[in-house]
Coordinates of C-alpha atoms in Angstrom, one line a residue:
Chain A
M115 CA -9.8 45.3 -15.9
P116 CA -9.1 42.1 -17.8
A117 CA -10.9 39.0 -16.6
I118 CA -8.7 36.5 -14.7
L119 CA -8.7 33.1 -16.4
V120 CA -8.8 30.4 -13.7
P121 CA -6.9 27.4 -14.9
T122 CA -9.0 24.3 -14.8
E123 CA -8.4 20.6 -14.8
K124 CA -10.6 18.3 -16.9
W125 CA -10.8 14.8 -15.3
A126 CA -11.8 11.7 -17.2
G127 CA -13.3 9.9 -14.3
K128 CA -16.2 10.3 -11.9
V129 CA -17.0 9.1 -8.4
R130 CA -19.9 6.7 -8.4
E131 CA -23.2 7.8 -6.9
V132 CA -24.5 5.7 -4.1
T133 CA -28.0 6.0 -2.8
L134 CA -28.8 5.1 0.8
G135 CA -32.3 4.8 2.2
G136 CA -35.4 5.5 0.0
D137 CA -38.2 2.9 -0.3
S138 CA -40.8 5.2 1.4
R139 CA -38.1 6.7 3.7
K140 CA -35.8 9.6 3.1
K141 CA -32.9 8.9 0.8
V142 CA -29.5 10.4 0.7
V143 CA -27.3 10.3 -2.4
V144 CA -23.5 10.6 -2.1
G145 CA -20.7 10.7 -4.6
G146 CA -20.9 11.7 -8.2
E147 CA -18.0 14.2 -8.1
T148 CA -16.1 14.9 -11.3
T149 CA -13.5 17.0 -9.5
L150 CA -11.5 17.2 -6.3
P151 CA -13.3 18.4 -3.2
F152 CA -15.0 21.7 -3.6
L153 CA -13.2 22.8 -6.8
H154 CA -16.5 23.8 -8.4
F155 CA -14.7 25.6 -11.2
D156 CA -13.2 22.2 -12.4
G157 CA -16.2 20.0 -12.4
V158 CA -19.4 18.9 -10.8
I159 CA -20.1 18.1 -7.1
P160 CA -23.7 17.1 -7.3
H161 CA -24.2 16.1 -3.7
A162 CA -22.9 17.7 -0.5
P163 CA -21.0 15.4 1.9
A164 CA -23.4 13.8 4.4
I165 CA -23.1 13.6 8.2
A166 CA -24.1 10.5 10.1
I167 CA -24.3 10.4 13.9
D168 CA -23.2 7.4 15.9
V169 CA -25.7 5.6 18.2
E170 CA -25.1 2.3 19.9
D171 CA -27.5 -0.3 21.1
V172 CA -26.1 -0.3 24.7
A173 CA -24.9 2.7 26.6
P174 CA -21.2 3.0 25.8
Q175 CA -18.8 2.4 28.7
N176 CA -15.8 4.4 27.6
W177 CA -17.0 7.4 25.7
S178 CA -15.6 10.8 26.7
P179 CA -17.4 12.5 29.6
V180 CA -18.1 15.4 27.1
L181 CA -20.1 13.0 24.9
G182 CA -21.7 11.6 28.1
A183 CA -22.9 15.0 29.0
V184 CA -24.6 15.5 25.6
W185 CA -26.1 12.0 25.0
G186 CA -26.4 10.7 28.6
D187 CA -30.1 11.2 28.9
V188 CA -31.0 9.4 25.6
M189 CA -28.5 6.7 26.3
R190 CA -30.6 5.9 29.3
E191 CA -33.9 6.4 27.6
G192 CA -33.2 4.1 24.8
L193 CA -32.2 3.7 21.2
A194 CA -35.3 5.3 19.7
A195 CA -34.7 8.5 21.7
W196 CA -31.0 8.5 20.9
A197 CA -31.7 8.2 17.2
R198 CA -34.3 11.0 17.3
K199 CA -31.9 13.3 19.1
A200 CA -29.2 12.5 16.6
V201 CA -31.5 13.7 13.7
E202 CA -32.4 16.8 15.7
A203 CA -28.7 17.5 16.0
G204 CA -28.5 17.6 12.3
A205 CA -27.7 14.0 11.2
D206 CA -28.4 13.2 7.6
M207 CA -28.2 9.5 8.6
V208 CA -27.9 7.5 11.7
A209 CA -25.0 5.1 12.2
L210 CA -26.0 2.3 14.6
T211 CA -23.3 0.1 16.1
L212 CA -24.6 -3.3 17.4
R213 CA -22.2 -3.1 20.3
S214 CA -24.2 -5.6 22.5
A215 CA -23.3 -8.4 20.1
D216 CA -19.7 -8.1 21.3
P217 CA -18.9 -11.1 23.4
D218 CA -17.7 -8.7 26.1
M219 CA -20.7 -6.5 25.9
G220 CA -23.5 -9.0 26.2
N221 CA -22.9 -11.3 23.3
T222 CA -26.4 -10.8 22.0
G223 CA -27.5 -12.5 18.7
P224 CA -29.5 -12.0 15.6
A225 CA -32.8 -11.4 17.3
E226 CA -31.6 -8.5 19.4
A227 CA -29.8 -7.0 16.4
V228 CA -33.0 -7.0 14.3
E229 CA -34.9 -5.5 17.2
A230 CA -32.4 -2.7 17.6
V231 CA -32.5 -1.8 13.9
K232 CA -36.3 -2.0 13.9
K233 CA -36.4 0.6 16.8
V234 CA -34.2 3.0 14.9
L235 CA -36.1 2.6 11.6
A236 CA -39.3 3.3 13.5
A237 CA -38.0 6.3 15.3
V238 CA -36.4 8.2 12.4
D239 CA -36.8 8.2 8.6
V240 CA -33.3 9.0 7.6
P241 CA -31.0 6.3 6.0
L242 CA -29.3 3.9 8.4
I243 CA -25.8 2.6 8.6
V244 CA -25.4 -0.5 10.6
Y245 CA -22.0 -1.6 12.0
G246 CA -21.4 -5.0 13.7
P247 CA -19.4 -5.1 16.9
G248 CA -16.2 -5.4 14.9
I249 CA -15.5 -9.0 15.4
A250 CA -15.7 -10.8 12.0
A251 CA -17.6 -13.9 13.1
K252 CA -20.2 -11.8 15.1
D253 CA -20.4 -9.2 12.4
N254 CA -21.4 -11.9 10.0
E255 CA -24.0 -13.3 12.4
V256 CA -25.8 -10.1 13.2
L257 CA -25.4 -8.3 9.9
V258 CA -26.8 -11.2 7.9
A259 CA -29.9 -11.3 10.2
V260 CA -30.4 -7.5 9.8
S261 CA -29.9 -7.7 6.1
D262 CA -32.5 -10.4 5.7
A263 CA -35.0 -8.7 8.0
F264 CA -34.8 -5.3 6.2
A265 CA -34.4 -6.3 2.6
G266 CA -34.9 -3.4 0.2
K267 CA -34.2 -0.7 2.8
R268 CA -30.8 0.2 1.3
L269 CA -29.0 0.1 4.6
A270 CA -25.2 0.5 4.6
L271 CA -23.7 -2.6 6.3
G272 CA -20.2 -3.0 7.6
L273 CA -17.5 -3.5 8.2
C274 CA -16.7 -5.7 5.3
E275 CA -13.0 -6.6 5.3
D276 CA -10.9 -8.9 3.2
K277 CA -11.4 -11.5 6.0
N278 CA -15.2 -11.7 5.8
Y279 CA -16.2 -9.8 2.7
R280 CA -17.9 -12.8 1.0
T281 CA -20.6 -13.2 3.6
I282 CA -21.4 -9.5 3.9
V283 CA -21.3 -8.9 0.2
A284 CA -23.5 -11.9 -0.6
T285 CA -26.2 -10.8 1.9
C286 CA -26.1 -7.2 0.7
M287 CA -26.4 -8.3 -2.9
A288 CA -29.4 -10.6 -2.0
N289 CA -31.2 -7.9 -0.1
G290 CA -30.4 -4.7 -1.9
H291 CA -28.2 -3.1 0.7
I292 CA -24.9 -1.1 0.5
V293 CA -21.6 -2.6 1.6
I294 CA -19.0 -0.7 3.6
A295 CA -15.6 -1.9 2.4
N296 CA -12.9 -1.3 5.0
S297 CA -9.2 -1.5 4.4
P298 CA -6.3 -0.6 6.8
I299 CA -5.1 2.8 5.5
D300 CA -3.6 1.1 2.4
I301 CA -4.4 2.3 -1.1
N302 CA -3.5 -1.0 -2.7
L303 CA -5.7 -3.1 -0.4
A304 CA -8.5 -0.6 -0.7
K305 CA -8.5 -1.1 -4.5
Q306 CA -8.1 -4.9 -4.1
L307 CA -11.1 -5.2 -1.8
N308 CA -13.2 -3.3 -4.3
I309 CA -12.1 -5.6 -7.1
L310 CA -12.9 -8.7 -4.9
I311 CA -16.3 -7.3 -4.1
T312 CA -17.2 -6.4 -7.7
D313 CA -15.9 -9.8 -8.8
M314 CA -18.8 -11.2 -6.8
D315 CA -21.1 -9.2 -9.1
M316 CA -21.9 -6.6 -6.5
P317 CA -22.8 -3.4 -8.5
G318 CA -20.2 -0.8 -8.0
D319 CA -22.8 1.8 -7.0
R320 CA -23.6 -0.2 -3.9
I321 CA -20.1 0.0 -2.3
L322 CA -18.9 2.7 0.1
M323 CA -15.1 2.7 0.8
D324 CA -13.8 3.1 4.3
P325 CA -10.1 3.7 4.1
T326 CA -9.8 3.7 7.9
T327 CA -9.7 6.9 9.9
G328 CA -6.7 8.1 11.7
A329 CA -7.5 11.0 14.0
L330 CA -5.7 14.3 14.4
G331 CA -2.4 13.4 16.0
Y332 CA -3.0 9.7 15.5
G333 CA -2.4 9.1 11.8
L334 CA -4.7 11.7 10.2
E335 CA -2.0 12.5 7.6
Y336 CA -1.8 8.8 6.5
T337 CA -5.5 8.7 6.1
Y338 CA -5.9 11.8 4.1
S339 CA -2.9 11.1 1.8
V340 CA -4.4 7.6 1.0
M341 CA -7.8 9.3 0.5
E342 CA -6.3 11.9 -1.8
R343 CA -4.5 9.3 -3.9
L344 CA -7.7 7.1 -4.1
R345 CA -9.7 10.1 -5.3
V346 CA -7.1 11.3 -7.8
A347 CA -7.0 7.7 -9.2
A348 CA -10.8 7.7 -9.4
L349 CA -10.8 11.0 -11.3
L350 CA -8.1 9.7 -13.6
G351 CA -10.5 6.9 -14.5
D352 CA -9.8 4.0 -12.2
S353 CA -13.2 2.6 -11.6
M354 CA -12.0 0.4 -8.7
T355 CA -11.2 3.4 -6.6
A356 CA -14.2 5.5 -7.6
M357 CA -16.4 4.6 -4.7
P358 CA -17.6 7.3 -2.3
M359 CA -15.6 7.4 1.0
I360 CA -17.0 7.1 4.5
L361 CA -14.9 8.1 7.5
N362 CA -15.3 7.9 11.3
P363 CA -13.9 11.2 12.8
G364 CA -16.4 10.8 15.7
R365 CA -15.2 7.4 16.9
E366 CA -11.5 8.2 16.3
G367 CA -11.5 11.9 17.3
W368 CA -12.9 11.0 20.8
R369 CA -10.7 8.0 21.4
F370 CA -7.6 9.6 22.7
K371 CA -6.6 11.5 25.8
E372 CA -6.8 14.9 24.2
A373 CA -10.6 14.4 23.9
K374 CA -11.1 12.4 27.1
T375 CA -8.9 13.7 29.9
R376 CA -9.9 16.6 32.0
D377 CA -7.3 16.5 34.8
G378 CA -3.5 16.2 34.8
V379 CA -3.0 17.7 31.4
P380 CA -1.2 21.0 30.6
T381 CA -3.3 24.1 31.3
Q382 CA -2.6 25.3 27.7
W383 CA -4.8 22.5 26.5
G384 CA -7.8 24.4 27.6
D385 CA -11.1 23.0 28.8
L386 CA -12.0 19.5 27.9
E387 CA -15.2 20.2 26.1
G388 CA -13.8 22.7 23.6
R389 CA -10.8 20.6 23.1
G390 CA -12.7 17.4 22.3
I391 CA -15.1 19.2 19.9
A392 CA -12.1 20.9 18.2
W393 CA -10.4 17.4 17.9
E394 CA -13.4 15.8 16.2
T395 CA -14.1 18.9 14.0
T396 CA -10.5 19.2 12.8
T397 CA -10.3 15.5 12.0
A398 CA -13.6 15.7 10.1
I399 CA -12.7 18.9 8.2
A400 CA -9.4 17.4 7.0
Q401 CA -11.2 14.4 5.8
L402 CA -13.7 16.5 4.0
Q403 CA -10.9 18.3 2.2
A404 CA -9.5 14.9 1.2
G405 CA -12.7 13.6 -0.3
A406 CA -14.9 12.2 2.4
D407 CA -18.5 11.7 1.2
I408 CA -19.9 10.6 4.5
L409 CA -18.6 11.6 8.0
V410 CA -19.8 9.6 10.9
M411 CA -19.6 12.0 13.9
R412 CA -20.5 12.3 17.6
H413 CA -20.8 15.7 19.1
P414 CA -23.6 18.0 18.0
K415 CA -21.4 21.1 18.2
A416 CA -18.8 19.4 16.0
V417 CA -21.6 18.4 13.6
G418 CA -22.8 22.0 13.6
L419 CA -19.3 23.3 12.8
V420 CA -18.7 20.7 10.0
K421 CA -22.1 21.3 8.5
R422 CA -21.4 25.0 8.4
A423 CA -18.1 24.3 6.7
I424 CA -19.8 22.0 4.2
A425 CA -22.4 24.7 3.4
S426 CA -19.7 27.3 2.7
L427 CA -17.6 25.0 0.7
M428 CA -20.6 23.8 -1.4
A429 CA -21.6 27.5 -2.2
T430 CA -20.1 27.8 -5.7
N431 CA -19.7 31.5 -5.4
Y432 CA -17.4 31.5 -2.4
Chain B
M16 CA 23.4 -8.1 -18.0
I17 CA 25.3 -10.2 -15.4
V18 CA 22.8 -12.5 -13.8
I19 CA 23.4 -13.0 -10.0
G20 CA 21.3 -15.9 -8.9
E21 CA 19.5 -15.3 -5.6
S22 CA 18.2 -18.7 -4.7
I23 CA 20.8 -19.7 -2.1
H24 CA 19.2 -17.5 0.5
V25 CA 18.6 -18.2 4.2
I26 CA 15.0 -16.9 3.9
S27 CA 14.2 -20.1 2.1
P28 CA 13.3 -22.8 4.7
R29 CA 15.0 -25.4 2.5
V30 CA 18.2 -23.4 2.4
K31 CA 18.1 -22.6 6.1
A32 CA 17.7 -26.2 7.0
A33 CA 20.6 -27.2 4.6
L34 CA 22.8 -24.6 6.2
E35 CA 22.0 -25.7 9.7
G36 CA 22.5 -29.4 8.8
R37 CA 25.6 -28.7 6.6
D38 CA 23.7 -30.5 3.8
S39 CA 26.0 -29.5 0.9
K40 CA 24.2 -31.6 -1.6
T41 CA 21.0 -29.5 -1.5
L42 CA 22.9 -26.3 -1.8
Q43 CA 25.1 -27.7 -4.6
N44 CA 22.0 -28.7 -6.5
L45 CA 20.6 -25.2 -6.2
A46 CA 23.9 -23.8 -7.5
V47 CA 24.1 -26.1 -10.5
S48 CA 20.5 -25.5 -11.5
Q49 CA 20.9 -21.8 -11.3
V50 CA 24.1 -21.8 -13.4
E51 CA 22.5 -24.2 -15.9
N52 CA 19.6 -21.8 -16.2
G53 CA 21.9 -18.8 -16.9
A54 CA 23.3 -17.5 -13.7
D55 CA 26.7 -15.8 -14.1
V56 CA 27.3 -15.3 -10.4
L57 CA 25.8 -16.9 -7.4
D58 CA 24.7 -15.0 -4.3
L59 CA 25.3 -16.8 -1.1
N60 CA 23.1 -15.4 1.7
I61 CA 23.6 -17.0 5.1
G62 CA 22.0 -14.2 7.1
P63 CA 23.9 -12.6 10.0
Q64 CA 24.8 -16.0 11.6
R65 CA 26.3 -14.4 14.7
R66 CA 27.6 -17.6 16.2
E67 CA 28.8 -19.7 13.4
G68 CA 29.0 -17.4 10.4
H69 CA 32.8 -17.5 10.2
Q70 CA 32.5 -21.3 9.8
I71 CA 29.4 -21.5 7.7
M72 CA 30.5 -19.1 4.9
P73 CA 33.9 -20.7 4.1
W74 CA 32.2 -24.1 4.2
L75 CA 29.5 -22.9 1.8
V76 CA 32.0 -21.2 -0.5
D77 CA 34.0 -24.5 -0.7
A78 CA 30.9 -26.6 -1.3
I79 CA 29.6 -24.4 -4.1
Q80 CA 33.0 -24.0 -5.8
D81 CA 33.3 -27.8 -5.8
V82 CA 30.4 -28.0 -8.3
V83 CA 30.4 -24.7 -10.3
D84 CA 33.0 -22.4 -11.6
V85 CA 31.4 -18.9 -11.3
P86 CA 32.2 -15.9 -9.2
L87 CA 30.4 -15.7 -5.9
C88 CA 28.6 -12.9 -4.2
L89 CA 28.9 -13.2 -0.5
D90 CA 25.8 -11.9 1.4
T91 CA 26.0 -11.4 5.1
T92 CA 26.2 -8.5 7.5
N93 CA 28.7 -10.6 9.7
A94 CA 32.1 -9.2 8.9
A95 CA 34.0 -12.2 10.3
A96 CA 31.9 -14.5 8.1
M97 CA 32.4 -12.3 5.1
E98 CA 36.2 -12.2 5.5
A99 CA 36.4 -16.0 6.1
G100 CA 34.4 -16.5 2.9
L101 CA 36.4 -14.0 0.9
K102 CA 39.6 -16.0 1.7
R103 CA 38.3 -19.1 0.0
C104 CA 37.0 -17.5 -3.2
K105 CA 38.9 -18.7 -6.3
R106 CA 37.5 -15.9 -8.5
P107 CA 37.2 -12.3 -7.6
P108 CA 34.1 -12.2 -5.5
I109 CA 31.4 -9.6 -4.8
I110 CA 30.5 -8.4 -1.3
N111 CA 26.8 -8.0 -0.8
S112 CA 26.6 -5.3 0.6
T113 CA 27.1 -2.0 2.3
D114 CA 24.7 0.8 2.8
A115 CA 25.8 4.4 2.8
T116 CA 26.4 4.6 6.5
E117 CA 29.9 5.1 7.9
T118 CA 29.6 2.1 10.2
R119 CA 28.9 -0.4 7.3
M120 CA 31.2 1.3 4.8
S121 CA 34.1 1.3 7.2
T122 CA 33.7 -2.4 7.6
M123 CA 33.0 -3.6 4.1
M124 CA 35.0 -1.2 2.0
P125 CA 38.4 -2.1 3.5
L126 CA 37.5 -5.8 3.2
A127 CA 36.7 -5.3 -0.5
A128 CA 40.0 -3.5 -1.1
R129 CA 42.0 -6.1 0.8
Y130 CA 40.6 -9.1 -1.1
N131 CA 40.2 -7.5 -4.5
A132 CA 36.5 -7.9 -4.3
S133 CA 33.8 -5.8 -5.8
L134 CA 31.3 -4.3 -3.4
I135 CA 27.5 -3.7 -3.8
A136 CA 26.7 -0.3 -2.2
L137 CA 23.1 0.6 -1.6
A138 CA 21.9 4.1 -2.0
L139 CA 20.5 4.1 1.5
G140 CA 21.8 6.4 4.2
S141 CA 20.8 6.8 7.8
T142 CA 18.0 9.3 7.2
G143 CA 15.3 7.0 5.9
L144 CA 14.4 5.8 2.4
P145 CA 15.4 8.1 -0.5
N146 CA 12.2 9.0 -2.4
T147 CA 13.6 10.3 -5.7
A148 CA 16.3 9.3 -8.2
E149 CA 18.1 12.5 -7.3
A150 CA 18.1 11.6 -3.6
R151 CA 19.7 8.3 -4.5
L152 CA 22.3 10.1 -6.6
E153 CA 23.0 12.5 -3.7
I154 CA 23.7 9.5 -1.4
V155 CA 26.1 8.1 -3.9
M156 CA 27.9 11.4 -4.5
A157 CA 28.0 12.6 -0.9
S158 CA 28.7 9.3 1.0
I159 CA 29.6 6.3 -1.2
L160 CA 32.1 7.7 -3.6
P161 CA 34.1 9.7 -1.1
A162 CA 34.2 6.7 1.2
A163 CA 35.3 4.4 -1.6
E164 CA 38.2 6.8 -2.3
Q165 CA 39.1 7.0 1.3
Y166 CA 39.2 3.2 1.7
G167 CA 41.1 2.6 -1.6
L168 CA 38.3 1.0 -3.5
S169 CA 38.3 1.7 -7.2
T170 CA 34.9 2.8 -8.7
E171 CA 35.2 0.0 -11.2
N172 CA 34.8 -2.3 -8.2
L173 CA 31.7 -0.7 -7.0
Y174 CA 28.2 -1.9 -7.8
L175 CA 25.8 0.9 -7.1
D176 CA 22.4 -0.3 -6.1
P177 CA 19.5 2.2 -6.4
L178 CA 17.4 0.4 -3.7
V179 CA 14.4 -1.2 -5.4
L180 CA 11.2 -1.0 -3.4
T181 CA 8.0 -2.9 -3.9
V182 CA 5.3 -1.8 -6.2
N183 CA 2.9 -2.8 -3.5
G184 CA 3.0 0.3 -1.4
M185 CA 5.9 2.2 -2.9
Q186 CA 4.6 2.3 -6.4
D187 CA 6.0 5.7 -7.3
Q188 CA 9.5 4.5 -6.4
V189 CA 9.8 2.0 -9.2
V190 CA 10.5 4.6 -11.9
Q191 CA 12.8 6.5 -9.5
A192 CA 15.0 3.5 -9.0
I193 CA 15.2 3.0 -12.8
M194 CA 16.1 6.7 -13.3
A195 CA 18.8 6.4 -10.6
V196 CA 20.5 3.6 -12.5
D197 CA 20.9 5.9 -15.5
Y198 CA 22.4 8.6 -13.2
F199 CA 24.7 6.2 -11.5
K200 CA 26.5 5.3 -14.7
Q201 CA 27.6 8.9 -15.1
V202 CA 29.0 9.7 -11.6
A203 CA 32.6 8.7 -12.2
V204 CA 35.2 7.7 -14.8
P205 CA 35.5 4.8 -15.2
S206 CA 31.8 4.2 -14.6
P207 CA 30.9 2.3 -11.5
K208 CA 28.8 -0.8 -12.2
T209 CA 25.2 -1.0 -11.2
T210 CA 23.1 -3.8 -9.7
C211 CA 19.8 -4.2 -7.8
G212 CA 17.5 -6.7 -6.3
I213 CA 15.1 -7.4 -9.2
S214 CA 12.7 -9.4 -7.1
N215 CA 12.4 -6.5 -4.6
V216 CA 9.9 -4.9 -7.0
S217 CA 7.4 -7.6 -6.2
N218 CA 8.0 -8.0 -2.5
S219 CA 4.9 -8.6 -0.4
I220 CA 3.0 -9.7 -3.5
P221 CA 1.3 -13.2 -3.9
A222 CA 3.8 -15.6 -5.5
E223 CA 1.7 -16.1 -8.7
N224 CA 1.9 -12.3 -9.5
R225 CA 5.6 -12.0 -9.0
P226 CA 7.3 -13.4 -12.1
L227 CA 5.5 -11.1 -14.6
L228 CA 6.3 -8.0 -12.5
N229 CA 9.9 -9.0 -12.3
Q230 CA 10.1 -9.7 -16.0
V231 CA 8.6 -6.3 -17.1
F232 CA 10.8 -4.6 -14.5
I233 CA 14.0 -6.2 -15.8
A234 CA 13.2 -5.1 -19.3
M235 CA 12.9 -1.5 -18.1
M236 CA 16.2 -1.9 -16.1
L237 CA 17.9 -3.3 -19.2
G238 CA 16.8 -0.2 -21.0
A239 CA 18.3 1.9 -18.2
G240 CA 21.6 0.0 -18.6
L241 CA 21.7 -1.9 -15.4
A242 CA 24.9 -3.9 -15.5
S243 CA 23.8 -6.8 -13.3
G244 CA 20.9 -7.9 -11.3
I245 CA 20.3 -10.1 -8.3
M246 CA 17.4 -12.2 -9.4
N247 CA 15.5 -15.5 -9.5
A248 CA 17.7 -17.2 -12.0
L249 CA 15.5 -20.3 -11.9
D250 CA 12.7 -18.2 -13.6
K251 CA 13.2 -19.3 -17.2
D252 CA 10.9 -16.6 -18.5
L253 CA 13.0 -13.9 -16.7
I254 CA 16.2 -15.1 -18.4
W255 CA 14.3 -15.2 -21.7
V256 CA 13.4 -11.5 -21.3
I257 CA 17.1 -10.7 -20.7
R258 CA 18.3 -12.7 -23.7
T259 CA 15.5 -11.4 -25.9
V260 CA 16.1 -7.7 -25.1
E261 CA 19.9 -8.1 -25.3
S262 CA 19.7 -9.9 -28.7
R263 CA 16.9 -7.6 -29.9
D264 CA 14.9 -10.6 -30.8
T265 CA 11.6 -9.1 -32.2
S266 CA 10.4 -12.3 -33.7
T267 CA 7.5 -12.7 -31.2
P268 CA 4.9 -10.2 -30.1
R269 CA 6.2 -10.4 -26.5
G270 CA 9.8 -9.9 -27.6
R271 CA 8.8 -6.9 -29.7
L272 CA 7.0 -5.3 -26.7
Y273 CA 9.9 -5.9 -24.3
V274 CA 12.5 -4.5 -26.8
A275 CA 10.3 -1.5 -27.5
L276 CA 9.9 -0.9 -23.7
A277 CA 13.7 -1.2 -23.1
D278 CA 14.4 1.2 -26.0
A279 CA 12.0 3.8 -24.6
V280 CA 13.6 3.7 -21.2
A281 CA 17.1 3.9 -22.9
A282 CA 16.0 7.0 -24.8
G283 CA 14.7 8.6 -21.6
E284 CA 11.1 8.4 -22.8
E285 CA 8.0 7.3 -21.1
F286 CA 6.8 4.2 -22.9
Q287 CA 3.2 4.6 -24.0
V288 CA 0.9 1.6 -23.9
E289 CA -1.3 1.5 -27.0
P290 CA -4.8 0.0 -26.9
S291 CA -3.7 -2.6 -29.4
M292 CA -1.1 -4.0 -26.9
L293 CA -3.9 -4.4 -24.3
E294 CA -6.1 -6.1 -26.8
N295 CA -3.5 -8.5 -28.1
P296 CA -3.8 -11.9 -26.3
E297 CA 0.0 -12.2 -26.6
T298 CA 0.8 -9.0 -24.9
W299 CA -2.1 -7.7 -22.7
D300 CA -0.5 -8.9 -19.5
I301 CA 2.8 -7.2 -20.2
A302 CA 1.0 -4.0 -21.2
K303 CA -1.1 -3.9 -18.0
T304 CA 2.1 -4.5 -15.9
I305 CA 3.9 -1.7 -17.7
N306 CA 1.1 0.7 -16.6
I307 CA 1.4 -0.6 -13.1
L308 CA 5.2 -0.1 -13.0
Y309 CA 4.9 3.4 -14.4
N310 CA 2.4 4.1 -11.6
R311 CA -0.4 4.9 -14.1
Q312 CA -2.8 2.5 -12.4
I313 CA -2.8 1.8 -8.7
Y314 CA -1.5 -1.7 -8.0
A315 CA -3.9 -4.2 -6.6
H316 CA -3.2 -8.0 -6.4
S317 CA -5.9 -8.6 -9.0
Y318 CA -4.8 -5.9 -11.4
L319 CA -4.6 -8.4 -14.3
S320 CA -8.3 -9.2 -13.9
L321 CA -9.4 -5.6 -14.5

C-alpha cells in the first residue's frame, strides 16, 4: 500500500518560551510552539499547555454552589490548605487572586497582599500567578508590594492593561517577574499592548498574553477567533503577537446561570454539577484548540478532563 | 480622481457650532480653503437635523455658493432637508447617500431623478456588513441597479460606494473594498461612477496615524480606478499623492513607490514590498503601511515603530 503523504505547513515564526517559577522551586515553561495547536506533524510543540487553579485570599461570596462543595472546607481552613488542595487536584501552577484588596471586600493593602503570597509560596512549590482585585489603582498598590517582596521568584503578575501597564511592567522588570498583558478581545489592542510593554525594554519572554476569555455561550467564539488570528500571525513571524496565551475558563465558565442555577431551569439541562463541569471543560478545551498555553481553572473534575485531553493531544502518535 | 472635500461635517465641533449659530463665515472659510487646496466638490454634512434641517441645508448651500463655484454633495438622512438643499444648487449636485435598503432607496432615488442629481449608493443592505468584494457586488446587482432603473435614475448618475471599513478591527476588508471598486466599474454600460470615504480606512485610529494610512489607501484606490473620493482635502500630502499618481510623477522615491503600488493594483496584482523599500528612509513608512493595508501584518497603533 502506498504511504500517504501528509501535507505540512512550514511556519517562519515561533511562539516565545516563558519560564515561570524556578529559583529553588518547581518551574514550568510554556510556549515555544512552531505550529498550530497539536499539529505535531507540522512543527514542534515543546511544552504541554499548563493548568493553573484559582485560589482567593478570602472565601468567595458568589461562586457556584458546585465549587463551594469542592473547595468549601479549604476556603474555611485558609489559603495554604486551599493551595495544597489545588496542587493535589492536578494544578501545574496556582493562581492567587488578592480579592481582599477590593474596596468592597475588605480593602486590604500591601502588607496583607505580601502575607497571602507568602502563605501560598510556603505551602506549595509550583509557580504562582498573582492577580490583583481588578481595580487598576488597587492592582498597582498590591502587585508592586508583592513584586518587591518576592523578587526573583518569577511570579506572573496581572492584570496589566493599557491603563496601568507602566507601573506593573516597571515592577516586573525590576524584580524579574512575568507580566500578564490583558486586552479586551481585540487583536489590534493585544498587539499594541505588547508593543508598549516591550518598548519599555521588558524582554519579550517575560510577557504572557491574556486576550480575555469569553465563556461558552458568552463570547467564546470571539475569544477563540482572536486567539487563532494572534497565533497565526505569530507563526507567520509577527514577534509582537508571539507571546504564550493565558485564559480563564474557570472564572468565566462558572460565572453564568448555566453553571450556577440549580432550580427553575429546564429539566433537559440536567443536574447542576455535571452541567457546570461541562461548561468549564468545554470552554477550556475550545481555548486549548485555539492556542491557550495556560488555562486557569476551578473544578477538579474539569481539570482532570482537560488534563486527559492535553495528554492525548500531546501524544504525537494519536 | 474627483476630490470631494469632507471638512464641512457636523461631527466637527467647530462646524456644529457654526451651523447652530448660522455662522456662515466659518463655513465659507472652510469651503474656500478646501477648494484652494484641490477639492472639486464639497460635501455638506449637517447630520439628520430633524427639526431645522429643511432650513439649515438651503441656508448652507446658499452660503457656500456665495464663495465657491463647485458642485455640492449634500449629506443628510433628512429627506426634507435634502430636497430643500437640492432646489438651491446651481450646479448638478450629488446626494450623499442611500444604502441598499428599499426604505432609503425609495426616498433618495426619486429625489435624485427629479433634481438631476447624482446619488452615492452604499453597498450595504439590511443583512449586516458585506465581508467580501463579491458580497458588495451582489448588493449592487441585486438591489441598487434594479432600484435605480425602477426610479428612473441613469447608471451614469450613480456613484457606487464599496463601504470602506477601518483597518483597526476590519483589516481584511480593506482589500475587499478595493477589489469591489474594480468590479463596480463593470456592472453596467455606461459604467456607474465610484466613490468612497477615504478617511473611513483610518477610523478609530489616533489622529497622528491617519494621514499616512489615508494616503497609501488612496494610491491603491487610484489603481483600482476609483472615480472620486470623499476625503480630507485639507491634507496637502493626500492631494499630492493623487496628483503624483495621476501624472505618473516618478521623480521622487515616494512618488515612484506610490505609482508602482497603484500600477500593481491596476494590473490586479498584489504589490510586493521589497526589503529595500523598508530600508530606504524616504519610503519605509509607506512600505510598512502597504503591508498593513494588505493585511500582511496585524495593525497596531504603533505599527510604524516596529
